[in-house]
Amino acid sequence: MDKFTALEPVKLYPSATGAKRLSHFPSAKPAAPFSLIGRLPVDVHILILSYVAIPDIPAYALTSRALGRLSKDERIWEARWKAFGIDRPHFNTILDELESISKTQNASRRGQAPPTLAVDIADDDFGDFTTVNTPADEMGDFVSGFANASIQSPSIPSWQPKQTEYRSRYIRAHNLLKPFSRALSSPPHAIITALFPAPVPSLSTQSHTLRLLSLFFSYRVKPLRAWQRLATSLRAAMDLFGESLLTAFDVSDSKGDEKAMSEVAQASWDVWDFAEGQWELARAWGDKHEIFYDPLSKWDPLENFTKDEQLDFDAMDTFITAVLALIQEQGSRAVRVFPPDAYVLLSFAERVAAEVVGEYITSLLTRAREISNDIYLKAAAASFRESWRIVDTVMQVASQRPDAVLPRTRAEDVVYRMFEQNMDEYLDEELESLKHSFDTICREWDKNLSQHAASPTATHEQARFIGSHNPAQVKRNVLASFTDVLLLPVTIVPRTTMAVGKAFGAALTTGGTAAAQGISMLNPQRWGASAVQRVGHTDGSRNGYVDFEKGQKVFDIGDDEDEDDETTDEKVSFDEKQQTRSVRIASIATTTTVNSRHSLTPSISSSSTRVSTPVPFPTTPSIDKFEMLLSLDTALELIHADRECLKRVDTFSGYPGQYGHRVRDTIEEIFVLLLQALGDRHIKSGFERATEQMRMYRPAEHEETNSVAPLLQFFELVHIGDTMQSMIQVYFDKEIASHIDKTDFLNTVVREKKRFEDVLDDSVAAGLNMGTETLMNQVEHIITKLTKPREYYPSDGVPLELGATQGCTESIKCLQMHCQLLKGSTSKEVLEVFYQEIGIRLIAILQKHIKRQIISLNGGFLVIADLNAYHAFISSLKVPLITAEFAYLKMLGHVYVVEDAKDLAQIVRDVTRYGGAYRPEDVYEFIQRRSDWKKIEKTVDKTMYNLSFKEDCVIS
């Protein structure tokens, strides 16, 4: 028995002190969420207790003391209270009133009950719900979980933890609302009477109480086991209460008693369940208006079309005015009667927009579609613009009640939602119509170009950019007038009562089938014959040219009564300093890339102080074909068509959500289509044809020697193309820039605009390359044709006239004229590239020309005179690189005036004399063109190479 240890006595029941200690300390600190109770974490138990029905919480708590303590955790009751959702002032007022009534009833009940002794029982871990001041039979389900519980040590005083906020608040609400379950057990028709016995409270109190009970007997709270049956009875009672309110509202409405209507509407709004959908009282009030039953009986949408099937929106204007009057009248009453939170005004406006205005617009657009796409697009934009008047009326009516705050975005959504059904079709048709318009304009231009090529008998009395001493001033006048046109308001809503075209003034020129209302008359080629015929040479114009001396503009812009502040004194002028443009000359060994952009700065348009003097041009059929390759008319028509489309789509630019993104994408696509049509189909093809014609030019076939006609016409094309780009830039700044982020280099518009500029730059570069080659062929032809066979080898006895030869003089005149013409049409960087290319090719021509001549000592002075003239011309271009090259070439002429052969040989051997531009072998080739070369050849060779044929050559 020694192996067994005696058992120590075990204390079966803890002492009172120990019981207090055990019950106190574990309850003071909530359980950690990561700890376990049984096999489940604490947070899982909390989640279960947050959703379990209230009557099941005591049973769940009795499973263990840990769960009993956890059932009092504040996190559980906080979730319960928030699910209850009664943290509203009017609900707290109802609870306070119920508590006051309950205290009064309990006090009277205690006065009638016999005296009892207070018994202190132990804590059952859920005892708070058994200490309510109500009879035990009223607790029902709430205390049933404790029916079979046996409490040990009743003499031990139990420690009661301090009741926390959310748990105590729920217990209070539960105890106050649970007595209504008896009234809900009554028949449906008697529930309201049972809930609100005499004296009957006000409608507001009844509605708040019913709403509070609907939250109490809901699936979120589940206060009793029979909560579903009680909720059904309550729902039936609320329906009866709502019907009685609807009847009372109709009676008050018939009497015109807005105060009673407001009280009934507030009660109905308080008791209404948001999950039921549309508020019945507001819907019934709206159904009383006759306009919803036959909206088109008084207004016919087809009246918006004239007999010749054009739009006249006077009828729709009358219709919208009547609709706005209805919203103004009935909406004001809705604002005064209905609660602000109900937004009945907004609901009424939405119904009017959808069922009345929407149906009117649908019939209108259906008919417009049958007529033509152009009429449909105009009708769609005009209908939306007219409907937009609803927004301002709704906001005006809503402002009549100070406590009613209606965001403008919600009022705008009324029109947006009404028009959404038409947006997909409209945006698709807008793009397709614009593509068709661009294609028609480009095809028409190609057709005119073909007809002009077939019958080149058109008049040549046309003003040109290069026909003026100041082409930049011509461009400024064009862009100033073009900007004025862009600032004019666009007519979206067509009406016959409008004074169409009054903003364009009385100075619109006649003729032309380009864009409407004067935009097509911006073409300088239109300022000629038609203007002369109109004014009869009385304004200083002559020979078909417009005189800009008096600041005459293309056309005057009249005052528009709606846009006075916007269009006054606003012009666009060129800055004389042009930024860089990318130009690449293909024939240069190292590709030179320069960027050029025109700077457009708004300023006050000043009058021109220079009179445009026309330059005489050849009028051969081929030249006339050449100048017709680009047209400002076509560019202006394209811009006009694009602007009309853009202004229509811009009407919808405020659309939110999905359609808002699509509208912005459509605006970008509209501008991209313009750039593609103008750049690829007009400018690029025009310059390609011009380049091909310059390639086919043969100087020998033309008698004119001091000018290259194709190059002159190409300079005109450069002016026109440059003006087109400037107009695109103005159009972009005025109309497109506000819709995109110009700093986003990945934006479609920014990328396409850069590509458009590159297309123009590449076209100008290719044309300048070919033009330079054509010009230099002409120069070579002039030098070859005008240089006599013995120009540099005059006969003895002939008096020598020192000075440049005729070939040199004429070639320099040709170069000077073309360089001067190009100077006013492009930037300084492009000019430097052009001048440098001319210099490089001119050196090659002169070297080739010299090597073809036989030059005497006297003729050497003529060579030096020619080289000095060429050097002076090149120096005037102020390009240092080629100036240095011509300085060395001028020094090379000295080899033809040196008499001593040994001195000539020393000059040839001096490798530093020409700065490395010419090697001795190169100079040796030039001196071979001397007339006395055969006499001095041996001496030069001996001196240069130290050769002696007698000593070094051995003949065996």
PDB file of C-alpha atoms in Angstrom, residues 392-631:
ATOM      1  CA  ASP A 392     -33.497  75.751 -64.983  1.00  0.00           C
ATOM      2  CA  THR A 393     -37.215  75.624 -64.216  1.00  0.00           C
ATOM      3  CA  VAL A 394     -36.799  72.769 -61.719  1.00  0.00           C
ATOM      4  CA  MET A 395     -33.993  74.596 -59.920  1.00  0.00           C
ATOM      5  CA  GLN A 396     -36.045  77.782 -59.811  1.00  0.00           C
ATOM      6  CA  VAL A 397     -39.042  75.979 -58.301  1.00  0.00           C
ATOM      7  CA  ALA A 398     -36.882  74.060 -55.790  1.00  0.00           C
ATOM      8  CA  SER A 399     -35.380  77.302 -54.484  1.00  0.00           C
ATOM      9  CA  GLN A 400     -38.810  78.421 -53.192  1.00  0.00           C
ATOM     10  CA  ARG A 401     -38.347  76.322 -50.050  1.00  0.00           C
ATOM     11  CA  PRO A 402     -35.218  77.209 -48.033  1.00  0.00           C
ATOM     12  CA  ASP A 403     -34.911  73.817 -46.312  1.00  0.00           C
ATOM     13  CA  ALA A 404     -35.143  71.954 -49.632  1.00  0.00           C
ATOM     14  CA  VAL A 405     -31.651  71.466 -51.062  1.00  0.00           C
ATOM     15  CA  LEU A 406     -31.740  70.054 -54.571  1.00  0.00           C
ATOM     16  CA  PRO A 407     -28.352  69.491 -56.257  1.00  0.00           C
ATOM     17  CA  ARG A 408     -28.287  70.777 -59.827  1.00  0.00           C
ATOM     18  CA  THR A 409     -26.796  67.483 -61.004  1.00  0.00           C
ATOM     19  CA  ARG A 410     -29.998  65.672 -60.017  1.00  0.00           C
ATOM     20  CA  ALA A 411     -32.072  68.156 -61.981  1.00  0.00           C
ATOM     21  CA  GLU A 412     -29.775  67.658 -64.983  1.00  0.00           C
ATOM     22  CA  ASP A 413     -30.148  63.887 -64.691  1.00  0.00           C
ATOM     23  CA  VAL A 414     -33.845  64.331 -65.455  1.00  0.00           C
ATOM     24  CA  VAL A 415     -33.039  65.459 -69.013  1.00  0.00           C
ATOM     25  CA  TYR A 416     -30.070  63.139 -69.390  1.00  0.00           C
ATOM     26  CA  ARG A 417     -32.091  60.016 -68.534  1.00  0.00           C
ATOM     27  CA  MET A 418     -34.926  61.148 -70.784  1.00  0.00           C
ATOM     28  CA  PHE A 419     -32.604  61.487 -73.814  1.00  0.00           C
ATOM     29  CA  GLU A 420     -30.429  58.407 -73.205  1.00  0.00           C
ATOM     30  CA  GLN A 421     -32.517  56.235 -75.508  1.00  0.00           C
ATOM     31  CA  ASN A 422     -31.471  58.382 -78.489  1.00  0.00           C
ATOM     32  CA  MET A 423     -27.783  58.825 -77.709  1.00  0.00           C
ATOM     33  CA  ASP A 424     -26.348  55.661 -79.292  1.00  0.00           C
ATOM     34  CA  GLU A 425     -28.045  56.224 -82.635  1.00  0.00           C
ATOM     35  CA  TYR A 426     -27.314  59.952 -82.632  1.00  0.00           C
ATOM     36  CA  LEU A 427     -23.564  59.652 -81.954  1.00  0.00           C
ATOM     37  CA  ASP A 428     -23.159  56.914 -84.568  1.00  0.00           C
ATOM     38  CA  GLU A 429     -25.026  58.945 -87.170  1.00  0.00           C
ATOM     39  CA  GLU A 430     -23.026  62.070 -86.349  1.00  0.00           C
ATOM     40  CA  LEU A 431     -19.734  60.378 -87.156  1.00  0.00           C
ATOM     41  CA  GLU A 432     -21.064  58.650 -90.268  1.00  0.00           C
ATOM     42  CA  SER A 433     -22.559  61.891 -91.561  1.00  0.00           C
ATOM     43  CA  LEU A 434     -19.296  63.757 -90.955  1.00  0.00           C
ATOM     44  CA  LYS A 435     -17.300  61.119 -92.822  1.00  0.00           C
ATOM     45  CA  HIS A 436     -19.740  61.350 -95.713  1.00  0.00           C
ATOM     46  CA  SER A 437     -19.485  65.160 -95.744  1.00  0.00           C
ATOM     47  CA  PHE A 438     -15.694  65.064 -95.782  1.00  0.00           C
ATOM     48  CA  ASP A 439     -15.694  62.493 -98.543  1.00  0.00           C
ATOM     49  CA  THR A 440     -18.117  64.600-100.618  1.00  0.00           C
ATOM     50  CA  ILE A 441     -16.020  67.757-100.196  1.00  0.00           C
ATOM     51  CA  CYS A 442     -12.783  65.994-101.114  1.00  0.00           C
ATOM     52  CA  ARG A 443     -14.382  64.290-104.107  1.00  0.00           C
ATOM     53  CA  GLU A 444     -15.805  67.602-105.292  1.00  0.00           C
ATOM     54  CA  TRP A 445     -12.373  69.172-105.099  1.00  0.00           C
ATOM     55  CA  ASP A 446     -10.800  66.303-107.026  1.00  0.00           C
ATOM     56  CA  LYS A 447     -13.521  66.655-109.641  1.00  0.00           C
ATOM     57  CA  ASN A 448     -12.898  70.392-109.996  1.00  0.00           C
ATOM     58  CA  LEU A 449      -9.189  69.749-110.241  1.00  0.00           C
ATOM     59  CA  SER A 450      -9.734  67.228-113.032  1.00  0.00           C
ATOM     60  CA  GLN A 451     -12.047  69.588-114.892  1.00  0.00           C
ATOM     61  CA  HIS A 452      -9.531  72.386-114.556  1.00  0.00           C
ATOM     62  CA  ALA A 453      -6.787  70.148-115.948  1.00  0.00           C
ATOM     63  CA  ALA A 454      -9.005  69.253-118.904  1.00  0.00           C
ATOM     64  CA  SER A 455      -9.942  72.875-119.734  1.00  0.00           C
ATOM     65  CA  PRO A 456      -7.214  75.232-118.468  1.00  0.00           C
ATOM     66  CA  THR A 457      -8.902  78.430-119.554  1.00  0.00           C
ATOM     67  CA  ALA A 458      -9.793  79.822-116.154  1.00  0.00           C
ATOM     68  CA  THR A 459      -9.099  83.398-115.267  1.00  0.00           C
ATOM     69  CA  HIS A 460      -5.768  84.251-113.726  1.00  0.00           C
ATOM     70  CA  GLU A 461      -6.812  87.503-112.095  1.00  0.00           C
ATOM     71  CA  GLN A 462      -6.358  86.061-108.602  1.00  0.00           C
ATOM     72  CA  ALA A 463      -4.716  87.487-105.538  1.00  0.00           C
ATOM     73  CA  ARG A 464      -1.920  85.414-104.103  1.00  0.00           C
ATOM     74  CA  PHE A 465       0.056  85.468-100.878  1.00  0.00           C
ATOM     75  CA  ILE A 466       3.300  86.023-102.769  1.00  0.00           C
ATOM     76  CA  GLY A 467       1.588  88.771-104.735  1.00  0.00           C
ATOM     77  CA  SER A 468       2.004  91.031-101.724  1.00  0.00           C
ATOM     78  CA  HIS A 469       5.093  92.652-100.255  1.00  0.00           C
ATOM     79  CA  ASN A 470       3.855  91.484 -96.844  1.00  0.00           C
ATOM     80  CA  PRO A 471       2.407  87.960 -96.989  1.00  0.00           C
ATOM     81  CA  ALA A 472       2.373  87.815 -93.190  1.00  0.00           C
ATOM     82  CA  GLN A 473      -0.115  90.683 -93.119  1.00  0.00           C
ATOM     83  CA  VAL A 474      -2.350  88.798 -95.540  1.00  0.00           C
ATOM     84  CA  LYS A 475      -2.274  85.795 -93.212  1.00  0.00           C
ATOM     85  CA  ARG A 476      -3.078  87.974 -90.223  1.00  0.00           C
ATOM     86  CA  ASN A 477      -6.134  89.343 -91.980  1.00  0.00           C
ATOM     87  CA  VAL A 478      -7.252  85.842 -92.929  1.00  0.00           C
ATOM     88  CA  LEU A 479      -6.841  84.498 -89.413  1.00  0.00           C
ATOM     89  CA  ALA A 480      -8.452  87.544 -87.803  1.00  0.00           C
ATOM     90  CA  SER A 481     -11.582  87.054 -89.888  1.00  0.00           C
ATOM     91  CA  PHE A 482     -11.453  83.299 -89.383  1.00  0.00           C
ATOM     92  CA  THR A 483     -11.283  83.745 -85.601  1.00  0.00           C
ATOM     93  CA  ASP A 484     -14.246  86.108 -85.690  1.00  0.00           C
ATOM     94  CA  VAL A 485     -16.239  83.413 -87.444  1.00  0.00           C
ATOM     95  CA  LEU A 486     -15.258  80.860 -84.796  1.00  0.00           C
ATOM     96  CA  LEU A 487     -16.439  83.240 -82.071  1.00  0.00           C
ATOM     97  CA  LEU A 488     -19.888  83.535 -83.575  1.00  0.00           C
ATOM     98  CA  PRO A 489     -22.653  81.555 -81.851  1.00  0.00           C
ATOM     99  CA  VAL A 490     -23.882  78.497 -83.674  1.00  0.00           C
ATOM    100  CA  THR A 491     -27.620  78.160 -84.247  1.00  0.00           C
ATOM    101  CA  ILE A 492     -28.614  74.861 -82.629  1.00  0.00           C
ATOM    102  CA  VAL A 493     -32.359  75.482 -82.412  1.00  0.00           C
ATOM    103  CA  PRO A 494     -33.686  76.529 -85.848  1.00  0.00           C
ATOM    104  CA  ARG A 495     -36.494  79.058 -85.910  1.00  0.00           C
ATOM    105  CA  THR A 496     -37.886  81.030 -88.830  1.00  0.00           C
ATOM    106  CA  THR A 497     -38.212  84.114 -86.678  1.00  0.00           C
ATOM    107  CA  MET A 498     -34.451  84.429 -86.225  1.00  0.00           C
ATOM    108  CA  ALA A 499     -32.462  86.957 -88.219  1.00  0.00           C
ATOM    109  CA  VAL A 500     -30.207  84.416 -89.839  1.00  0.00           C
ATOM    110  CA  GLY A 501     -26.837  85.731 -90.859  1.00  0.00           C
ATOM    111  CA  LYS A 502     -27.151  89.131 -89.236  1.00  0.00           C
ATOM    112  CA  ALA A 503     -23.899  88.589 -87.363  1.00  0.00           C
ATOM    113  CA  PHE A 504     -21.947  88.453 -90.590  1.00  0.00           C
ATOM    114  CA  GLY A 505     -22.709  92.045 -91.527  1.00  0.00           C
ATOM    115  CA  ALA A 506     -23.306  93.557 -94.907  1.00  0.00           C
ATOM    116  CA  ALA A 507     -19.780  93.038 -96.236  1.00  0.00           C
ATOM    117  CA  LEU A 508     -20.086  89.377 -97.196  1.00  0.00           C
ATOM    118  CA  THR A 509     -18.639  88.861-100.638  1.00  0.00           C
ATOM    119  CA  THR A 510     -20.659  87.115-103.299  1.00  0.00           C
ATOM    120  CA  GLY A 511     -19.990  83.910-105.159  1.00  0.00           C
ATOM    121  CA  GLY A 512     -18.628  80.570-104.019  1.00  0.00           C
ATOM    122  CA  THR A 513     -20.261  77.395-102.941  1.00  0.00           C
ATOM    123  CA  ALA A 514     -18.111  76.749 -99.894  1.00  0.00           C
ATOM    124  CA  ALA A 515     -19.254  76.968 -96.288  1.00  0.00           C
ATOM    125  CA  ALA A 516     -22.371  78.937 -95.475  1.00  0.00           C
ATOM    126  CA  GLN A 517     -22.625  82.433 -94.000  1.00  0.00           C
ATOM    127  CA  GLY A 518     -19.272  83.824 -95.018  1.00  0.00           C
ATOM    128  CA  ILE A 519     -16.728  81.324 -93.744  1.00  0.00           C
ATOM    129  CA  SER A 520     -15.823  80.294 -97.274  1.00  0.00           C
ATOM    130  CA  MET A 521     -14.981  83.860 -98.246  1.00  0.00           C
ATOM    131  CA  LEU A 522     -11.770  83.786 -96.223  1.00  0.00           C
ATOM    132  CA  ASN A 523      -9.837  82.469 -99.226  1.00  0.00           C
ATOM    133  CA  PRO A 524      -7.502  85.179-100.577  1.00  0.00           C
ATOM    134  CA  GLN A 525      -8.121  83.839-104.073  1.00  0.00           C
ATOM    135  CA  ARG A 526     -11.731  85.052-103.699  1.00  0.00           C
ATOM    136  CA  TRP A 527     -10.777  88.638-102.986  1.00  0.00           C
ATOM    137  CA  GLY A 528     -10.202  89.364-106.647  1.00  0.00           C
ATOM    138  CA  ALA A 529     -12.604  89.597-109.579  1.00  0.00           C
ATOM    139  CA  SER A 530     -15.844  89.269-107.614  1.00  0.00           C
ATOM    140  CA  ALA A 531     -14.820  92.040-105.252  1.00  0.00           C
ATOM    141  CA  VAL A 532     -13.835  94.269-108.175  1.00  0.00           C
ATOM    142  CA  GLN A 533     -17.175  93.767-109.834  1.00  0.00           C
ATOM    143  CA  ARG A 534     -18.986  94.539-106.602  1.00  0.00           C
ATOM    144  CA  VAL A 535     -17.206  97.768-105.687  1.00  0.00           C
ATOM    145  CA  GLY A 536     -16.174  98.992-109.117  1.00  0.00           C
ATOM    146  CA  HIS A 537     -12.556  99.881-108.169  1.00  0.00           C
ATOM    147  CA  THR A 538     -13.754 102.560-105.789  1.00  0.00           C
ATOM    148  CA  ASP A 539     -12.058 101.102-102.715  1.00  0.00           C
ATOM    149  CA  GLY A 540      -8.525 101.121-103.994  1.00  0.00           C
ATOM    150  CA  SER A 541      -8.501  97.590-105.431  1.00  0.00           C
ATOM    151  CA  ARG A 542      -6.952  97.220-108.831  1.00  0.00           C
ATOM    152  CA  ASN A 543      -6.249  94.452-111.268  1.00  0.00           C
ATOM    153  CA  GLY A 544      -8.316  92.074-109.208  1.00  0.00           C
ATOM    154  CA  TYR A 545      -6.381  92.591-105.948  1.00  0.00           C
ATOM    155  CA  VAL A 546      -7.636  93.870-102.626  1.00  0.00           C
ATOM    156  CA  ASP A 547      -5.933  96.919-101.193  1.00  0.00           C
ATOM    157  CA  PHE A 548      -5.015  96.415 -97.535  1.00  0.00           C
ATOM    158  CA  GLU A 549      -3.677  99.937 -97.099  1.00  0.00           C
ATOM    159  CA  LYS A 550      -6.801 101.042 -95.252  1.00  0.00           C
ATOM    160  CA  GLY A 551      -6.941  97.972 -93.078  1.00  0.00           C
ATOM    161  CA  GLN A 552      -9.568  96.346 -95.277  1.00  0.00           C
ATOM    162  CA  LYS A 553     -10.499  92.874 -94.034  1.00  0.00           C
ATOM    163  CA  VAL A 554     -11.931  89.968 -95.885  1.00  0.00           C
ATOM    164  CA  PHE A 555     -15.376  90.721 -94.502  1.00  0.00           C
ATOM    165  CA  ASP A 556     -16.781  92.583 -91.546  1.00  0.00           C
ATOM    166  CA  ILE A 557     -18.472  90.963 -88.610  1.00  0.00           C
ATOM    167  CA  GLY A 558     -21.639  92.639 -87.424  1.00  0.00           C
ATOM    168  CA  ASP A 559     -22.725  92.830 -83.812  1.00  0.00           C
ATOM    169  CA  ASP A 560     -24.724  89.964 -82.432  1.00  0.00           C
ATOM    170  CA  GLU A 561     -27.119  90.867 -79.681  1.00  0.00           C
ATOM    171  CA  ASP A 562     -26.427  87.685 -77.706  1.00  0.00           C
ATOM    172  CA  GLU A 563     -22.648  87.675 -77.982  1.00  0.00           C
ATOM    173  CA  ASP A 564     -21.622  91.321 -77.644  1.00  0.00           C
ATOM    174  CA  ASP A 565     -19.281  90.723 -74.749  1.00  0.00           C
ATOM    175  CA  GLU A 566     -17.646  87.729 -76.345  1.00  0.00           C
ATOM    176  CA  THR A 567     -16.840  89.010 -79.820  1.00  0.00           C
ATOM    177  CA  THR A 568     -15.914  92.648 -79.137  1.00  0.00           C
ATOM    178  CA  ASP A 569     -12.313  93.568 -79.921  1.00  0.00           C
ATOM    179  CA  GLU A 570     -11.084  89.991 -80.079  1.00  0.00           C
ATOM    180  CA  LYS A 571      -8.730  89.233 -82.967  1.00  0.00           C
ATOM    181  CA  VAL A 572      -5.905  86.848 -83.783  1.00  0.00           C
ATOM    182  CA  SER A 573      -2.647  87.972 -85.310  1.00  0.00           C
ATOM    183  CA  PHE A 574       0.597  86.313 -86.269  1.00  0.00           C
ATOM    184  CA  ASP A 575       3.758  86.852 -84.324  1.00  0.00           C
ATOM    185  CA  GLU A 576       6.507  87.819 -86.724  1.00  0.00           C
ATOM    186  CA  LYS A 577       8.790  85.452 -84.911  1.00  0.00           C
ATOM    187  CA  GLN A 578       7.781  81.994 -86.018  1.00  0.00           C
ATOM    188  CA  GLN A 579       8.680  78.977 -83.993  1.00  0.00           C
ATOM    189  CA  THR A 580      10.429  75.987 -85.493  1.00  0.00           C
ATOM    190  CA  ARG A 581       8.866  73.485 -87.912  1.00  0.00           C
ATOM    191  CA  SER A 582      10.241  70.092 -88.719  1.00  0.00           C
ATOM    192  CA  VAL A 583      11.675  70.119 -92.228  1.00  0.00           C
ATOM    193  CA  ARG A 584      13.828  67.412 -93.735  1.00  0.00           C
ATOM    194  CA  ILE A 585      15.671  68.004 -97.027  1.00  0.00           C
ATOM    195  CA  ALA A 586      16.278  64.609 -98.546  1.00  0.00           C
ATOM    196  CA  SER A 587      19.295  65.512-100.640  1.00  0.00           C
ATOM    197  CA  ILE A 588      21.376  66.797 -97.727  1.00  0.00           C
ATOM    198  CA  ALA A 589      23.842  64.183 -96.567  1.00  0.00           C
ATOM    199  CA  THR A 590      22.962  64.726 -92.938  1.00  0.00           C
ATOM    200  CA  THR A 591      19.198  64.911 -92.453  1.00  0.00           C
ATOM    201  CA  THR A 592      18.306  68.211 -90.858  1.00  0.00           C
ATOM    202  CA  THR A 593      15.211  68.198 -88.694  1.00  0.00           C
ATOM    203  CA  VAL A 594      13.815  71.477 -87.527  1.00  0.00           C
ATOM    204  CA  ASN A 595      10.486  72.173 -85.871  1.00  0.00           C
ATOM    205  CA  SER A 596       8.367  75.119 -86.851  1.00  0.00           C
ATOM    206  CA  ARG A 597       5.124  76.210 -85.277  1.00  0.00           C
ATOM    207  CA  HIS A 598       3.162  79.378 -85.750  1.00  0.00           C
ATOM    208  CA  SER A 599       2.441  81.373 -82.645  1.00  0.00           C
ATOM    209  CA  LEU A 600      -1.080  82.739 -82.563  1.00  0.00           C
ATOM    210  CA  THR A 601      -1.556  85.497 -79.992  1.00  0.00           C
ATOM    211  CA  PRO A 602      -4.789  87.409 -79.547  1.00  0.00           C
ATOM    212  CA  SER A 603      -4.327  91.119 -80.119  1.00  0.00           C
ATOM    213  CA  ILE A 604      -6.143  94.115 -81.508  1.00  0.00           C
ATOM    214  CA  SER A 605      -6.090  93.944 -85.272  1.00  0.00           C
ATOM    215  CA  SER A 606      -4.213  96.885 -86.718  1.00  0.00           C
ATOM    216  CA  SER A 607      -4.549  98.210 -90.201  1.00  0.00           C
ATOM    217  CA  SER A 608      -1.977  97.232 -92.781  1.00  0.00           C
ATOM    218  CA  THR A 609       0.503  99.856 -93.892  1.00  0.00           C
ATOM    219  CA  ARG A 610       1.668  97.987 -96.951  1.00  0.00           C
ATOM    220  CA  VAL A 611      -0.079  97.886-100.302  1.00  0.00           C
ATOM    221  CA  SER A 612      -0.137  94.446-101.869  1.00  0.00           C
ATOM    222  CA  THR A 613       1.682  94.658-105.185  1.00  0.00           C
ATOM    223  CA  PRO A 614       1.096  91.738-107.474  1.00  0.00           C
ATOM    224  CA  VAL A 615       4.064  89.924-108.943  1.00  0.00           C
ATOM    225  CA  PRO A 616       3.761  89.037-112.616  1.00  0.00           C
ATOM    226  CA  PHE A 617       3.290  85.316-113.082  1.00  0.00           C
ATOM    227  CA  PRO A 618       3.439  83.197-116.184  1.00  0.00           C
ATOM    228  CA  THR A 619      -0.029  82.159-117.243  1.00  0.00           C
ATOM    229  CA  THR A 620       0.730  78.954-119.067  1.00  0.00           C
ATOM    230  CA  PRO A 621      -1.777  76.142-118.649  1.00  0.00           C
ATOM    231  CA  SER A 622       0.693  73.985-116.746  1.00  0.00           C
ATOM    232  CA  ILE A 623       1.333  76.677-114.185  1.00  0.00           C
ATOM    233  CA  ASP A 624      -2.372  77.255-113.707  1.00  0.00           C
ATOM    234  CA  LYS A 625      -2.831  73.563-113.030  1.00  0.00           C
ATOM    235  CA  PHE A 626      -0.052  73.737-110.475  1.00  0.00           C
ATOM    236  CA  GLU A 627      -1.528  76.554-108.397  1.00  0.00           C
ATOM    237  CA  MET A 628      -4.879  74.775-108.121  1.00  0.00           C
ATOM    238  CA  LEU A 629      -3.449  71.833-106.207  1.00  0.00           C
ATOM    239  CA  LEU A 630      -4.390  73.293-102.794  1.00  0.00           C
ATOM    240  CA  SER A 631      -7.427  75.371-101.929  1.00  0.00           C
TER     241      SER A 631
END
